[in-house]
XYZ file of N, CA, C and O in Angstrom:
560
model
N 120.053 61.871 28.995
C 121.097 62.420 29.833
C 121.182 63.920 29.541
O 121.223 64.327 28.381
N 121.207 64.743 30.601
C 121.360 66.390 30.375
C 122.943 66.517 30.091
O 123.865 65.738 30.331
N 122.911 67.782 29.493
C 123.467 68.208 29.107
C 125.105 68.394 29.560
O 126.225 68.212 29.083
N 124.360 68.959 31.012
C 125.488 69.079 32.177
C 126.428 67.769 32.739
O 127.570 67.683 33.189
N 125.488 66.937 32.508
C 125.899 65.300 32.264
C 127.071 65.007 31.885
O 128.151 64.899 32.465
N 126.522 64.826 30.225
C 127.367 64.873 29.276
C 128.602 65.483 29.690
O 129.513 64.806 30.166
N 128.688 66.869 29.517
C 130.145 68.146 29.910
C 130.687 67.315 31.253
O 131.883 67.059 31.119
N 130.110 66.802 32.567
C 130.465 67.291 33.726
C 131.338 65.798 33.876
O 132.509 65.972 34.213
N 130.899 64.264 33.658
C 131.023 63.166 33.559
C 132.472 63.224 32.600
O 133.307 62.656 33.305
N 133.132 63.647 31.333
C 134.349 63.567 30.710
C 135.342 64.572 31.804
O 136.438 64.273 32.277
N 134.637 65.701 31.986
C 135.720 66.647 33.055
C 136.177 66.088 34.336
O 137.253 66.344 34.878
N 135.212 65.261 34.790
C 135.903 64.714 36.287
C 136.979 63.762 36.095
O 138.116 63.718 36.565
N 136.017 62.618 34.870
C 137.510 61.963 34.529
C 138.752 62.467 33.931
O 139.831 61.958 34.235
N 138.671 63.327 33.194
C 139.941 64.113 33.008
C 140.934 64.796 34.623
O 142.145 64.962 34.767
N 139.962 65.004 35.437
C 140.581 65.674 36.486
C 141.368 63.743 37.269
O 142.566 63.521 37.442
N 140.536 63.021 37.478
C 140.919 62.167 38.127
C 141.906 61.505 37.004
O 141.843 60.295 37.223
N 142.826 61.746 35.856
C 143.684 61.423 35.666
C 144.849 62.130 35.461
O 145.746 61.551 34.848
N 145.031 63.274 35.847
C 146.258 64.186 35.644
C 147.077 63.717 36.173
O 146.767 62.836 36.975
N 148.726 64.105 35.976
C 149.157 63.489 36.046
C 150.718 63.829 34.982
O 150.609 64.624 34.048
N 152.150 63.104 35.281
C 152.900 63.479 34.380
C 152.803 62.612 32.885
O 153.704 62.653 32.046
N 151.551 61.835 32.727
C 151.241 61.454 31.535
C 151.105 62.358 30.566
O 150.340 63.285 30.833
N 151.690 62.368 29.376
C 151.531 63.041 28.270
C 150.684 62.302 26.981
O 151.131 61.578 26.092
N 149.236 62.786 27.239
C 148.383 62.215 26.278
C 148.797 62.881 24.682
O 149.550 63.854 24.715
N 148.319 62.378 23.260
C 148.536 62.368 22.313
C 147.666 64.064 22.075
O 147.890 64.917 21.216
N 146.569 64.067 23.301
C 145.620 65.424 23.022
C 146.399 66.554 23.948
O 145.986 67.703 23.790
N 147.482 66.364 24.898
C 148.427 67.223 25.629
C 149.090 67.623 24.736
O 148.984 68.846 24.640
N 149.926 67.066 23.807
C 150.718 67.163 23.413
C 150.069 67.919 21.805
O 151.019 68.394 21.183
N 149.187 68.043 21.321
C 148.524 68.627 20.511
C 148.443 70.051 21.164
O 148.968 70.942 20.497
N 147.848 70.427 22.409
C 147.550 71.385 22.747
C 148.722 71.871 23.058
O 148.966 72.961 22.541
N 149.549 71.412 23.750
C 151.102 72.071 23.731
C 151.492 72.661 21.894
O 152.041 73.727 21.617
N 151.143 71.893 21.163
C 151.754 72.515 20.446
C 151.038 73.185 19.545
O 151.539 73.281 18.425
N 149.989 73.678 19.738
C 148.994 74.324 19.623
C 149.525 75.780 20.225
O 149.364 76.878 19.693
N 150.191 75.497 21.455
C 150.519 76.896 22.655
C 151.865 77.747 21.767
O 152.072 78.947 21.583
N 152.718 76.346 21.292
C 153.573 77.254 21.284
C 153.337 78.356 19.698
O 153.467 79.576 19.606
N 153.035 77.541 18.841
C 152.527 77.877 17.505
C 152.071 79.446 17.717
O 152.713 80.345 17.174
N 150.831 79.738 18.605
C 149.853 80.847 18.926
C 151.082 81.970 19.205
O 151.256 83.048 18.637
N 152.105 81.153 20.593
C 153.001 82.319 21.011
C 153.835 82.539 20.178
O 154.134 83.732 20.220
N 154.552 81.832 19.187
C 155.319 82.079 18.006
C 155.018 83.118 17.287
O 155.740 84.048 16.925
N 153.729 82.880 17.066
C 152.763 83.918 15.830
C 152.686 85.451 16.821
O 152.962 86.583 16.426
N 152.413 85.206 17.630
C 152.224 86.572 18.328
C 153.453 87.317 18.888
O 153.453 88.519 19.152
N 154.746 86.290 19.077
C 155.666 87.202 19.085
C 156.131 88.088 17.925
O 156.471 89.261 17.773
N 155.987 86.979 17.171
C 156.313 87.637 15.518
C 155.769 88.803 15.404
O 156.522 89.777 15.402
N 154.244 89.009 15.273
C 154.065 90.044 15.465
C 154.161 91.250 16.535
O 153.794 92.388 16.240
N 154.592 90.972 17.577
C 154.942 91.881 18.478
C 156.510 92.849 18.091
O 156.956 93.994 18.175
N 156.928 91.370 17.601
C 158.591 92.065 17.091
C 158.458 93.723 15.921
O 158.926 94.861 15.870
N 157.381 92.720 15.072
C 157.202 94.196 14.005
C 156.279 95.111 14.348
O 156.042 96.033 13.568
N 155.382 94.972 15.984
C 154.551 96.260 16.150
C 155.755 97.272 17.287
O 156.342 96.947 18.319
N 155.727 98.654 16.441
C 156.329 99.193 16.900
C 155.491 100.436 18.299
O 154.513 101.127 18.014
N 156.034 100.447 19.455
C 155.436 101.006 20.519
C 156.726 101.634 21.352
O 157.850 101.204 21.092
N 156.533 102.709 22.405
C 157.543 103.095 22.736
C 157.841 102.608 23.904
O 158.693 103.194 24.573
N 157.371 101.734 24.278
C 157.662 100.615 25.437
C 158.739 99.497 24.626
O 159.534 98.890 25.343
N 158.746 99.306 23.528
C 159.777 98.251 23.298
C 161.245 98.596 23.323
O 162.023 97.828 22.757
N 161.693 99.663 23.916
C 163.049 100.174 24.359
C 162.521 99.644 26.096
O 163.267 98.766 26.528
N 161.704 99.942 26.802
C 161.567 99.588 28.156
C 162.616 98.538 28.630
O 163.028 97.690 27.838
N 163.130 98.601 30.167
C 164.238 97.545 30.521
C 163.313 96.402 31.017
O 162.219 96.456 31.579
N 163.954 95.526 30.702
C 163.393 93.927 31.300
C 164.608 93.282 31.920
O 165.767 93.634 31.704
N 164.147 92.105 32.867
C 165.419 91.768 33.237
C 166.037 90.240 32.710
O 165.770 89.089 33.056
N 166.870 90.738 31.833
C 167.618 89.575 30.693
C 167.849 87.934 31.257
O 169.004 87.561 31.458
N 166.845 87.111 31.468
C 166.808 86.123 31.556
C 167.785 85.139 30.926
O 168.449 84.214 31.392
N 167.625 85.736 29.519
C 168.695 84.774 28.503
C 170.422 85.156 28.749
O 171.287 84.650 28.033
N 170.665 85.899 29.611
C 171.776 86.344 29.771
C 172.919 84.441 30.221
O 173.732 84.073 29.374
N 172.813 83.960 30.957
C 173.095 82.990 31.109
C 172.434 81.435 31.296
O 172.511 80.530 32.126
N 171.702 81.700 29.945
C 170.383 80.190 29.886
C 170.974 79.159 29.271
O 170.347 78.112 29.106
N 172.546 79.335 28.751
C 173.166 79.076 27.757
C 172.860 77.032 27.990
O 172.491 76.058 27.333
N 173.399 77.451 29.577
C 172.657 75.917 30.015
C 172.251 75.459 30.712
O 172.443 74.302 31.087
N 171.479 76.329 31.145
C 170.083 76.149 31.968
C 169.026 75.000 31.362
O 169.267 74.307 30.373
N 168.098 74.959 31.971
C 166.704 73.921 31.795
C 166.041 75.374 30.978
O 166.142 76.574 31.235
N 165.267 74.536 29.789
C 164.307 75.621 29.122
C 162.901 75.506 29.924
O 162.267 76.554 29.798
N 162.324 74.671 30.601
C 161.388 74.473 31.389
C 161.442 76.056 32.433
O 160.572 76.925 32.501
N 162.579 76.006 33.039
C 162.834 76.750 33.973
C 163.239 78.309 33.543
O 163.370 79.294 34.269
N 163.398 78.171 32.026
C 163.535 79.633 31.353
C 162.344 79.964 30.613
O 162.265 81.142 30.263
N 161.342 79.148 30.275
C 160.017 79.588 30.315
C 158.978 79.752 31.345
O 157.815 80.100 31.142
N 159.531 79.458 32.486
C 158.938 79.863 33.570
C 159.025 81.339 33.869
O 158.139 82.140 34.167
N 160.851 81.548 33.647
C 160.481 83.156 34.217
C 159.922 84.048 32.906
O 159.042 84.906 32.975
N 160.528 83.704 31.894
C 159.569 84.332 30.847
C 158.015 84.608 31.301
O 157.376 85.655 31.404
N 157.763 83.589 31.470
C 156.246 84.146 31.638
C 156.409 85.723 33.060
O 155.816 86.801 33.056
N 157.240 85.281 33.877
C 157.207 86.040 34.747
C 157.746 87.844 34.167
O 157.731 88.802 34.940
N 158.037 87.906 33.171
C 158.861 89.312 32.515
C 157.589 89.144 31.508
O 157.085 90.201 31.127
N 157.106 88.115 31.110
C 156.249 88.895 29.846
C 154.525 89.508 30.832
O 153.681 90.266 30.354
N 154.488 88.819 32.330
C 153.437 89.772 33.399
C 153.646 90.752 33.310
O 152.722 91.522 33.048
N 154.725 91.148 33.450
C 155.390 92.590 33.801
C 154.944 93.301 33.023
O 154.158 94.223 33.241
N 155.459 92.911 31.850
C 155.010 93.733 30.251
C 153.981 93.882 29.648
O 153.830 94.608 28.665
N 153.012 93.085 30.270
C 151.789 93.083 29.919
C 150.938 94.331 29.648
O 150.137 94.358 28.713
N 151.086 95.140 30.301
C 150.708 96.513 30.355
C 151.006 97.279 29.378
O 150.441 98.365 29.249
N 151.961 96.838 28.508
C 152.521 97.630 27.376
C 152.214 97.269 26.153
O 152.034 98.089 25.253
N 152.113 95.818 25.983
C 151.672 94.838 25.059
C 150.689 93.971 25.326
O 151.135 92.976 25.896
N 149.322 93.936 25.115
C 148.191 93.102 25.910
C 148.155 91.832 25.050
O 147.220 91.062 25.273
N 149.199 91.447 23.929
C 149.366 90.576 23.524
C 150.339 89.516 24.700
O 150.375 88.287 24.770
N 150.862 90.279 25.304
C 152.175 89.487 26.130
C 150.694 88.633 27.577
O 150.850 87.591 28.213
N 149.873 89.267 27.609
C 148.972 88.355 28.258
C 148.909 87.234 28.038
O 148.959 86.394 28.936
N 148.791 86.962 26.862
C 148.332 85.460 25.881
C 149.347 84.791 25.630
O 149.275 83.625 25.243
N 150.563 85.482 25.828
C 152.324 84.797 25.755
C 151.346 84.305 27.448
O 150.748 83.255 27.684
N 151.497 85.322 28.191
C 151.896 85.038 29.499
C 151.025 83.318 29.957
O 151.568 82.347 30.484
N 149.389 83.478 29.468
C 148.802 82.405 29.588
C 149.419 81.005 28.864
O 149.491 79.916 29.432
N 149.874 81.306 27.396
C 150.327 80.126 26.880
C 151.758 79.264 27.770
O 151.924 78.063 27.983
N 152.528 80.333 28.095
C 153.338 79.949 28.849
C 153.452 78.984 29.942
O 154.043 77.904 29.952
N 152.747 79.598 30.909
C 152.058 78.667 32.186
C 151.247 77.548 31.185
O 151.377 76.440 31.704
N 150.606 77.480 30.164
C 150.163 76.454 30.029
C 151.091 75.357 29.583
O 151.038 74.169 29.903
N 152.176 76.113 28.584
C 153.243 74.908 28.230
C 154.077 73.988 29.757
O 154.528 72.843 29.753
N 154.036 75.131 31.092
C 154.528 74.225 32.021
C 154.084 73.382 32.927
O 154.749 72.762 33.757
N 151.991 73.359 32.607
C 151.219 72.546 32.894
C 151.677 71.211 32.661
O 151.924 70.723 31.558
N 151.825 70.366 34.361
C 152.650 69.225 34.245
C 153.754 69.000 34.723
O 153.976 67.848 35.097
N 154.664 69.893 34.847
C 155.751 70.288 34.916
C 156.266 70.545 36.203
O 155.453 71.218 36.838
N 157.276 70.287 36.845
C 157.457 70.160 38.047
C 157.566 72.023 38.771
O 157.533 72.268 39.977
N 157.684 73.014 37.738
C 157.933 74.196 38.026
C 155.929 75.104 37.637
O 155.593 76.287 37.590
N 155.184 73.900 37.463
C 154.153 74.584 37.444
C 153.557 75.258 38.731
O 152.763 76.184 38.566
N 153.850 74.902 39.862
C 153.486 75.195 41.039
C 154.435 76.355 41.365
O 153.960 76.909 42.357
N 155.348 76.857 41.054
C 155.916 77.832 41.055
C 155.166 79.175 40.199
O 154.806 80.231 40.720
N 155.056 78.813 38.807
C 154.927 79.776 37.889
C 154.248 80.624 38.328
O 153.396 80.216 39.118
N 154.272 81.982 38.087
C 155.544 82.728 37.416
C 156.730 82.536 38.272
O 156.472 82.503 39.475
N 157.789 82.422 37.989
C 159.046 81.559 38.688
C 159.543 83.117 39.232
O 159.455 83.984 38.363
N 159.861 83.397 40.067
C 160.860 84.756 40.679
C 162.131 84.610 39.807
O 162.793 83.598 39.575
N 162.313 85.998 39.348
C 163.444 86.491 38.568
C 164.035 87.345 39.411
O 163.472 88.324 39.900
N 165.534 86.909 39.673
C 166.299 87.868 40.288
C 166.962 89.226 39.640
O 167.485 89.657 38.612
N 166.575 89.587 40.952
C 167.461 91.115 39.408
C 168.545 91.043 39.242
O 169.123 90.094 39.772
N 169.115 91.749 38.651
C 170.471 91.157 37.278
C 170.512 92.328 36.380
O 169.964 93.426 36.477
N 171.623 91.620 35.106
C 171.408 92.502 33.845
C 170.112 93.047 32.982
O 169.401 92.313 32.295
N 170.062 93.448 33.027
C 168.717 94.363 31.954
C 168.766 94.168 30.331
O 169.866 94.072 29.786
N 167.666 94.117 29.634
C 167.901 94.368 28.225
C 166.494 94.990 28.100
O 165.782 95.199 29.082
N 166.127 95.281 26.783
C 165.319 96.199 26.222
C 163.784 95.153 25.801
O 164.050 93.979 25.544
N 162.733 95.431 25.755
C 162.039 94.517 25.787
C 161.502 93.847 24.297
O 160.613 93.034 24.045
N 162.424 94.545 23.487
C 162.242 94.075 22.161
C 162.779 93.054 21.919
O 162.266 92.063 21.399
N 164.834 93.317 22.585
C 165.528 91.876 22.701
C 164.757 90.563 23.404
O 164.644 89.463 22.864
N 164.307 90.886 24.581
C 163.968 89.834 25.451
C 162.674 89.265 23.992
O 163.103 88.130 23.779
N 162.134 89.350 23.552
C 160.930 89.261 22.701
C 161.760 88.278 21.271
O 161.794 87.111 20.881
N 162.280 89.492 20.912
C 163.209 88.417 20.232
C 164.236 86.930 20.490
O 164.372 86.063 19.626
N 164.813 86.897 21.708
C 165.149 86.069 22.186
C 163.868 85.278 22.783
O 164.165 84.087 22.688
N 162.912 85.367 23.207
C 161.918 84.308 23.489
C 161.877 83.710 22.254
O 162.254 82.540 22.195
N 161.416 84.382 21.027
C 160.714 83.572 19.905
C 161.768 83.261 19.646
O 161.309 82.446 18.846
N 163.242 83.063 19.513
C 163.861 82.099 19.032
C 163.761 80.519 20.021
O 163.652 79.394 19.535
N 163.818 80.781 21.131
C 163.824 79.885 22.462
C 162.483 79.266 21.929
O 162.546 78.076 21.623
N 161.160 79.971 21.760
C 159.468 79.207 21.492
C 159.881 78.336 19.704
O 159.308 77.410 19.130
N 160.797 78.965 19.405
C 161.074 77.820 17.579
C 162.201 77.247 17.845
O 162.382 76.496 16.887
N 163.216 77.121 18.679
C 163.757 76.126 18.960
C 163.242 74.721 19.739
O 163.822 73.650 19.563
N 162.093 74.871 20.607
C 160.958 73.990 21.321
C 160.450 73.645 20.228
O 160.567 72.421 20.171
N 159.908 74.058 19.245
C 158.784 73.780 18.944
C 159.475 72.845 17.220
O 158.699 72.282 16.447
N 160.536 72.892 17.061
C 161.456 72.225 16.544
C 161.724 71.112 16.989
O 161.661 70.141 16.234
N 161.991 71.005 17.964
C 162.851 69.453 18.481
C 161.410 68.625 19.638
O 161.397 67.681 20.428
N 160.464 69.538 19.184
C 159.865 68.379 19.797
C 158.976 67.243 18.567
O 158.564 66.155 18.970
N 158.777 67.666 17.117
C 158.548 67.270 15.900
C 159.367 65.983 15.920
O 159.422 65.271 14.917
């Protein structure tokens, strides 16, 4: 059997079962996602750049009780934005959409953020990584 075989024969069946099933290997890679974005916010918090005063538009302002599904959606949509400033916020931005792979707001993502209050893009950064270790807490 070639090669292409092998690779092409597990990928179709993977495609022909998607689905809101959460396999034991989803759920690895989810938390695989958030771990990566944890680590990289962390370090984003302590790299200092003069874009981290820049305005973003404060998502967490009233998430108090919102769906976190639906507040990591627009996250991803503010950490696009920022991308340009931080090419780490790319790899937020990808992990993101991947944590909502499944998810009824994946077909949306990046979710439209209305404009609103503003904060600085260090807060918004900081407030994600508490939001990515509070997930990544209660799903253990």
């Amino acid at each position: 059997m070639s090669i292409l075989a092998r690779v092409l024969l597990p990928f179709l069946a993977l495609l022909a079962c998607q689905g809101d099933v959460v396999s034991p290997w989803t759920h690895t890679l989810r938390t695989n996602m958030l771990r990566e974005s944890i680590r990289r916010l962390h370090q984003l918090q302590h790299t200092q750049v003069s874009c981290n005063e820049m305005n973003v538009t404060d998502i967490f302002a009233d998430s108090k009780h919102g769906d976190t599904m639906e507040l990591l959606c627009k996250a991803a949509t503010v950490a696009r934005e920022g991308w340009s400033c931080h090419r780490h916020l790319e790899g937020i931005y990808t992990n993101l959409l991947g944590l909502l792979r499944g998810h009824r707001l994946e077909h949306q993502a990046p979710c439209p953020v209305a404009a609103g209050s503003t904060t600085s893009l260090r807060s918004f950064l900081k407030e994600l990584h508490q939001v990515l270790q509070e997930k990544y807490k209660n799903q253990k």
